[in-house]
Amino acid sequence: MKAVVFPGQGAQRKGMGVELFERYPRLVEQADAVLGYSLHDLCTDGADRLIDTRYTQPALFVTGYLGYLDHEHRHGAPAMLAGHSIGEFVALAAAGALDFIDALRLVDRRARIMAAIRDGAMAAVIGPGRDEVDALIARLGVDGLEIANENSPTQTIVAGLSGEIDAFVERCRDAGTRAVRLRVSGAFHSRHMRPAAAEFAQALRETPFQPPRIPVIANVTARPHDAQIAEVMAAHLYSPVRWMQSVHTMLDAGVSEFVEIGPAPVLGPMIDEIRAGWRPPSRAAAGWPEFAAPPVGGEHAALVAALHALYGSASPAAADWAALWPRGVDVAGWPPLELAATPRALRRQIRRALETLIPAAASAQRADPSLHLHGRHP
């Protein structure tokens, strides 16, 4: 089974899309009319503008969409689609959830809104996994930072104010951890984008969406988009890109071939790394991606649902964790109660509890076939 994926900002290259512009002149003419400038000129002579968010995102969208048309014409439609950050809009248009021009108008509006949010920055941390980066942020004393992209087991992107990112990169260097500041103009996919999301949500509400003809995996949920596309894409601005979990979802669904359509092979190496550490789920565990509600039945169902809701809340409260904790003390391996000082540390504890409960529930389900997971029997 094949999936087609589209990269986000950072994949742009001078000269990208030129052969596609020649192959699809009418669509390029329509795009130029919407944008008010020549995409051909931008991609061939506008190197300075091509790294400006206002121009990068529309250029990546159009070249990605045209590249998909070309691929589909030659090889047929894939079984699944996904895109990293702005690439998700390409995936939605490719799936027919958005008209090409409607999608381009949204992307142009999004790019301009995001570019107006200043004093933000991002950095890539190379080597440690997501949990280690969480702990590193706290240990280095820059707790204002947030995880923005979970790209692979060894690449995590953090976002925050410019001064915080500079301090973090310097302290990482002193601590022997590789961190690289990215060439972006804002703290994308973090709380600093909430003002932009509030404005963008109105544009999304005014845009007609259709059910995708091909499943599109959402960055926010790492699950296929449903009827709430507009709401999810508004949250997309300030929510982490859960790329690693999205690839897990596609692998779990049976995807064996990934085709990246973009100016440079950005996602391919990440996917190779993710796939190397992925293990096919057991039948009982199938459908349990980290950020989706675990399909647990039986005596643990209510506790799992409550813990998952707390884990996903914007500001989980230690008091709520303390109230739920006694309900799992009879489960083997149940973590000790710790009233964490920060929401990030508290989420780590809640996730450990969920990871303990899920195998326990699976064991009970295997022992008693009358217990079922999402109505499915093994």
Coordinates of C-alpha atoms in Angstrom, one line a residue:
M1 CA 0.0 0.0 0.0
K2 CA 1.3 3.4 -1.0
A3 CA 1.2 6.8 0.8
V4 CA 2.1 10.1 -0.8
V5 CA 3.6 12.8 1.6
F6 CA 4.4 16.5 1.2
P7 CA 7.1 18.4 3.0
G8 CA 6.7 21.8 4.8
Q9 CA 8.7 24.9 5.1
G10 CA 12.5 24.3 4.7
A11 CA 12.1 22.2 1.6
Q12 CA 12.0 25.1 -0.8
R13 CA 14.8 25.4 -3.3
K14 CA 15.6 27.9 -6.1
G15 CA 14.3 26.6 -9.4
M16 CA 11.7 24.3 -7.8
G17 CA 8.6 23.6 -9.9
V18 CA 9.8 25.2 -13.1
E19 CA 9.1 22.1 -15.2
L20 CA 5.7 21.7 -13.6
F21 CA 4.8 25.3 -14.3
E22 CA 5.4 24.6 -18.0
R23 CA 3.2 21.4 -17.8
Y24 CA 0.2 23.1 -16.1
P25 CA 0.2 26.7 -17.4
R26 CA -3.6 27.3 -16.8
L27 CA -3.3 26.4 -13.1
V28 CA -0.2 28.5 -12.7
E29 CA -2.0 31.4 -14.4
Q30 CA -4.9 31.1 -12.0
A31 CA -2.5 30.9 -9.0
D32 CA -0.6 34.0 -10.1
A33 CA -3.9 35.9 -10.3
V34 CA -4.8 34.9 -6.7
L35 CA -1.4 35.7 -5.3
G36 CA -0.7 38.9 -7.3
Y37 CA 2.8 37.8 -8.4
S38 CA 4.5 35.4 -10.7
L39 CA 5.3 32.0 -9.2
H40 CA 7.8 31.3 -12.0
D41 CA 9.7 34.5 -11.2
L42 CA 9.6 33.8 -7.4
C43 CA 11.0 30.3 -7.8
T44 CA 13.7 31.2 -10.3
D45 CA 14.8 34.7 -9.4
G46 CA 13.3 35.4 -6.0
A47 CA 15.8 33.7 -3.7
D48 CA 15.4 36.3 -0.9
R49 CA 11.6 36.2 -1.0
L50 CA 11.6 32.4 -1.2
I51 CA 12.7 32.2 2.4
D52 CA 10.0 34.6 3.5
T53 CA 7.0 32.8 5.0
R54 CA 4.6 35.0 3.0
Y55 CA 6.0 33.6 -0.2
T56 CA 7.4 30.2 0.9
Q57 CA 4.1 28.6 1.9
P58 CA 2.1 29.5 -1.3
A59 CA 5.1 28.4 -3.5
L60 CA 5.4 25.1 -1.7
F61 CA 1.6 24.5 -1.9
V62 CA 1.4 25.1 -5.7
T63 CA 4.5 23.1 -6.6
G64 CA 3.4 20.3 -4.3
Y65 CA -0.1 20.2 -5.8
L66 CA 1.1 20.2 -9.4
G67 CA 3.6 17.6 -8.5
Y68 CA 0.8 15.4 -7.1
L69 CA -1.3 15.9 -10.3
D70 CA 1.7 14.7 -12.3
H71 CA 2.3 11.7 -10.0
E72 CA -1.3 10.7 -10.0
H73 CA -1.5 10.9 -13.8
R74 CA 1.6 8.6 -14.1
H75 CA 1.1 6.2 -11.3
G76 CA -2.5 6.5 -10.0
A77 CA -3.9 7.6 -6.7
P78 CA -2.3 6.4 -3.4
A79 CA -4.1 4.8 -0.5
M80 CA -3.2 7.5 2.0
L81 CA -1.9 11.1 2.0
A82 CA -0.1 13.2 4.6
G83 CA 1.8 16.5 4.7
H84 CA 4.2 18.1 7.2
S85 CA 2.9 21.5 8.4
I86 CA 2.0 23.5 5.2
G87 CA 2.3 20.2 3.3
E88 CA -1.0 19.1 5.0
F89 CA -2.9 21.7 2.8
V90 CA -1.4 20.0 -0.3
A91 CA -2.6 16.7 1.0
L92 CA -6.1 18.0 1.6
A93 CA -6.3 19.5 -1.9
A94 CA -4.9 16.4 -3.4
A95 CA -7.6 14.4 -1.6
G96 CA -10.4 16.7 -2.9
A97 CA -11.3 18.1 0.5
L98 CA -10.4 21.5 -0.8
D99 CA -10.6 23.1 -4.3
F100 CA -7.2 24.2 -5.6
I101 CA -8.0 27.9 -5.6
D102 CA -9.8 27.8 -2.3
A103 CA -6.8 26.0 -0.8
L104 CA -4.4 28.5 -2.3
R105 CA -6.4 31.4 -0.8
L106 CA -6.3 29.8 2.6
V107 CA -2.5 29.1 2.3
D108 CA -1.8 32.7 1.2
R109 CA -3.9 34.1 4.1
R110 CA -2.3 31.7 6.6
A111 CA 1.2 32.7 5.4
R112 CA 0.5 36.4 5.8
I113 CA -1.0 35.9 9.2
M114 CA 1.8 33.8 10.5
A115 CA 4.5 36.1 9.1
A116 CA 2.9 39.0 11.1
I117 CA 3.6 37.2 14.4
R118 CA 7.1 38.4 15.3
D119 CA 9.8 37.7 17.9
G120 CA 9.5 33.9 17.7
A121 CA 12.0 31.3 16.7
M122 CA 12.5 27.5 16.4
A123 CA 15.4 25.1 16.9
A124 CA 16.1 21.5 16.0
V125 CA 17.4 19.2 18.7
I126 CA 19.3 16.3 17.1
G127 CA 19.9 13.1 19.0
P128 CA 17.6 13.0 22.1
G129 CA 14.0 11.8 21.8
R130 CA 10.9 13.8 22.6
D131 CA 10.8 12.9 26.3
E132 CA 14.6 13.6 26.7
V133 CA 14.0 17.0 25.0
D134 CA 11.2 17.8 27.5
A135 CA 13.5 17.0 30.4
L136 CA 16.4 19.0 28.8
I137 CA 14.2 22.1 28.5
A138 CA 13.4 21.9 32.2
R139 CA 16.9 21.0 33.2
L140 CA 18.4 23.9 31.3
G141 CA 16.0 26.4 32.8
V142 CA 14.1 27.5 29.7
D143 CA 10.7 26.1 30.5
G144 CA 9.0 28.6 28.3
L145 CA 9.8 26.6 25.2
E146 CA 7.4 24.0 23.7
I147 CA 7.7 21.0 21.5
A148 CA 6.7 22.1 18.0
N149 CA 7.5 19.1 15.8
E150 CA 8.0 15.5 16.7
N151 CA 9.8 14.6 13.5
S152 CA 11.6 11.3 14.3
P153 CA 13.1 9.4 17.2
T154 CA 16.2 11.6 17.0
Q155 CA 14.8 15.0 15.7
T156 CA 12.6 17.2 17.8
I157 CA 11.8 20.9 17.0
V158 CA 11.2 23.3 19.9
A159 CA 9.7 26.8 19.6
G160 CA 9.6 29.9 21.7
L161 CA 10.6 33.5 21.9
S162 CA 13.7 34.4 20.0
G163 CA 15.7 35.1 23.2
E164 CA 14.6 31.8 24.7
I165 CA 15.7 29.9 21.7
D166 CA 19.1 31.6 21.6
A167 CA 19.6 30.7 25.3
F168 CA 18.5 27.2 24.8
V169 CA 20.8 26.6 21.8
E170 CA 23.8 28.0 23.7
R171 CA 23.0 25.9 26.8
C172 CA 22.5 22.8 24.7
R173 CA 26.0 23.4 23.2
D174 CA 27.5 23.7 26.7
A175 CA 25.7 20.5 27.7
G176 CA 27.0 18.6 24.7
T177 CA 23.7 18.3 22.9
R178 CA 23.4 19.4 19.3
A179 CA 20.7 22.1 18.8
V180 CA 20.4 24.2 15.6
R181 CA 18.4 27.4 15.3
L182 CA 16.2 27.2 12.2
R183 CA 15.8 29.9 9.5
V184 CA 12.1 30.7 10.3
S185 CA 10.5 33.9 11.3
G186 CA 8.2 32.7 14.1
A187 CA 7.5 30.2 16.8
F188 CA 5.3 28.1 14.6
H189 CA 3.1 25.3 16.1
S190 CA 3.3 26.7 19.6
R191 CA 1.1 28.9 21.8
H192 CA 2.6 32.0 20.2
M193 CA 0.6 31.3 17.1
R194 CA -2.8 31.3 18.9
P195 CA -3.5 35.0 17.9
A196 CA -2.9 33.9 14.3
A197 CA -5.1 30.9 14.7
A198 CA -8.0 33.0 15.9
E199 CA -7.9 35.1 12.8
F200 CA -7.3 32.2 10.5
A201 CA -10.3 30.3 11.9
Q202 CA -12.6 32.8 10.3
A203 CA -11.1 32.2 6.9
L204 CA -11.5 28.4 7.4
R205 CA -15.2 28.8 8.4
E206 CA -15.8 30.7 5.2
T207 CA -14.2 28.0 3.0
P208 CA -16.2 25.0 1.7
F209 CA -14.7 21.6 2.6
Q210 CA -15.6 18.2 1.1
P211 CA -15.0 14.7 2.6
P212 CA -11.6 13.6 1.5
R213 CA -11.6 11.0 -1.3
I214 CA -8.4 9.6 0.1
P215 CA -7.6 9.4 3.9
V216 CA -5.5 12.3 5.0
I217 CA -3.5 11.9 8.2
A218 CA -3.8 15.1 10.4
N219 CA -0.7 16.5 12.0
V220 CA -2.6 17.5 15.1
T221 CA -4.2 14.1 15.9
A222 CA -2.0 11.7 13.9
R223 CA -5.4 10.2 12.7
P224 CA -7.3 10.5 9.5
H225 CA -9.3 13.8 9.1
D226 CA -13.0 13.6 9.7
A227 CA -15.8 16.1 9.4
Q228 CA -14.0 18.6 11.7
I229 CA -11.3 19.6 9.1
A230 CA -11.7 23.4 9.6
E231 CA -11.4 23.1 13.4
V232 CA -8.4 20.9 13.2
M233 CA -6.6 23.1 10.7
A234 CA -7.2 26.1 12.9
A235 CA -5.6 24.3 15.8
H236 CA -2.8 23.2 13.4
L237 CA -1.2 26.6 13.7
Y238 CA -0.5 26.3 17.5
S239 CA -0.4 22.5 17.9
P240 CA 2.7 20.3 17.5
V241 CA 3.3 18.5 14.2
R242 CA 3.1 14.9 15.3
W243 CA 4.9 13.6 12.3
M244 CA 6.4 10.5 13.9
Q245 CA 3.0 9.4 15.2
S246 CA 1.5 10.1 11.8
V247 CA 4.0 7.8 10.1
H248 CA 3.2 5.2 12.8
T249 CA -0.5 5.5 11.9
M250 CA 0.2 4.9 8.2
L251 CA 2.6 2.0 8.9
D252 CA 0.0 0.5 11.3
A253 CA -2.6 0.8 8.5
G254 CA -0.4 -1.3 6.1
V255 CA 1.5 1.4 4.2
S256 CA 4.7 -0.1 2.8
E257 CA 5.7 2.5 0.3
F258 CA 6.1 6.3 0.8
V259 CA 6.5 8.7 -2.1
E260 CA 7.6 12.2 -1.2
I261 CA 6.6 15.0 -3.6
G262 CA 8.6 18.1 -3.0
P263 CA 11.6 20.1 -4.0
A264 CA 14.0 18.2 -1.8
P265 CA 14.0 14.8 0.1
V266 CA 13.2 16.1 3.5
L267 CA 10.7 13.6 4.9
G268 CA 12.2 10.5 3.4
P269 CA 15.1 10.3 5.8
M270 CA 12.8 10.9 8.8
I271 CA 10.4 8.1 7.6
D272 CA 13.3 5.7 7.1
E273 CA 14.4 6.3 10.7
I274 CA 10.9 6.1 12.1
R275 CA 10.3 2.9 10.2
A276 CA 13.5 1.3 11.5
G277 CA 12.2 1.6 15.0
W278 CA 8.6 0.7 14.3
R279 CA 7.2 -2.7 15.2
P280 CA 3.9 -4.0 13.8
P281 CA 1.2 -3.7 16.4
S282 CA -0.3 -6.9 17.9
R283 CA -3.9 -7.4 17.0
A284 CA -5.0 -6.5 20.5
A285 CA -2.9 -3.3 20.5
A286 CA -3.8 -2.2 16.9
G287 CA -5.3 1.3 16.8
W288 CA -3.5 2.7 19.8
P289 CA -1.5 5.6 18.5
E290 CA -0.1 7.7 21.3
F291 CA -2.4 10.7 20.9
A292 CA -5.6 8.9 20.1
A293 CA -8.0 7.7 22.7
P294 CA -6.9 4.1 23.5
P295 CA -9.6 1.5 22.6
V296 CA -9.7 -0.1 26.1
G297 CA -12.8 -2.0 27.4
G298 CA -13.6 -3.6 30.7
E299 CA -12.8 -2.4 34.1
H300 CA -10.0 0.0 33.0
A301 CA -12.1 1.8 30.4
A302 CA -13.3 4.7 32.5
L303 CA -9.9 5.3 34.1
V304 CA -8.1 5.2 30.7
A305 CA -10.6 7.7 29.2
A306 CA -10.2 10.1 32.2
L307 CA -6.4 9.9 32.0
H308 CA -6.4 10.4 28.3
A309 CA -8.6 13.5 28.6
L310 CA -6.3 14.9 31.3
Y311 CA -3.2 14.2 29.2
G312 CA -4.7 16.0 26.3
S313 CA -5.9 19.1 28.2
A314 CA -4.2 22.4 27.7
S315 CA -3.3 22.8 31.4
P316 CA -3.6 19.4 33.3
A317 CA -3.9 19.9 37.0
A318 CA -1.9 18.0 39.6
A319 CA -5.0 17.7 41.8
D320 CA -6.9 15.9 39.0
W321 CA -4.0 13.4 38.6
A322 CA -3.9 12.9 42.3
A323 CA -7.6 12.2 42.3
L324 CA -7.3 9.6 39.5
W325 CA -4.1 7.9 40.8
P326 CA -5.6 5.7 43.5
R327 CA -7.9 4.0 40.9
G328 CA -4.9 2.2 39.4
V329 CA -2.9 1.2 42.4
D330 CA -3.8 -2.5 41.9
V331 CA -2.3 -2.6 38.4
A332 CA 1.1 -4.1 38.1
G333 CA 3.8 -1.5 37.3
W334 CA 1.5 1.4 38.3
P335 CA 3.8 4.5 38.6
P336 CA 4.3 6.2 42.0
L337 CA 2.3 9.4 42.7
E338 CA 4.3 12.5 42.0
L339 CA 2.8 16.0 42.0
A340 CA 4.8 17.5 39.2
A341 CA 5.7 21.2 39.2
T342 CA 5.0 21.8 35.5
P343 CA 2.4 20.6 33.0
R344 CA 5.1 19.0 30.9
A345 CA 6.4 16.9 33.8
L346 CA 2.8 16.1 34.8
R347 CA 2.0 14.8 31.3
R348 CA 5.0 12.5 31.4
Q349 CA 3.6 10.9 34.6
I350 CA 0.1 10.6 33.1
R351 CA 1.5 9.0 29.9
R352 CA 3.4 6.4 32.0
A353 CA 0.2 5.6 33.7
L354 CA -1.6 5.1 30.4
E355 CA 1.3 3.0 29.1
T356 CA 0.9 0.8 32.1
L357 CA -2.8 0.5 31.8
I358 CA -3.0 -0.4 28.1
P359 CA -1.0 -3.6 28.3
A360 CA -2.9 -4.6 31.5
A361 CA -6.2 -4.1 29.7
A362 CA -4.9 -6.1 26.6
S363 CA -3.9 -9.0 28.9
A364 CA -7.4 -9.0 30.5
Q365 CA -9.0 -8.8 27.1
R366 CA -7.1 -11.9 25.9
A367 CA -7.9 -13.8 29.1
D368 CA -11.6 -12.9 28.9
P369 CA -12.9 -12.8 25.3
S370 CA -16.1 -11.2 26.4
L371 CA -14.2 -7.9 26.8
H372 CA -13.8 -6.2 23.5
L373 CA -11.9 -3.3 22.0
H374 CA -13.9 -0.8 20.0
G375 CA -16.4 -3.6 19.3
R376 CA -13.8 -5.8 17.6
H377 CA -13.0 -9.3 18.8
P378 CA -9.4 -10.7 18.4

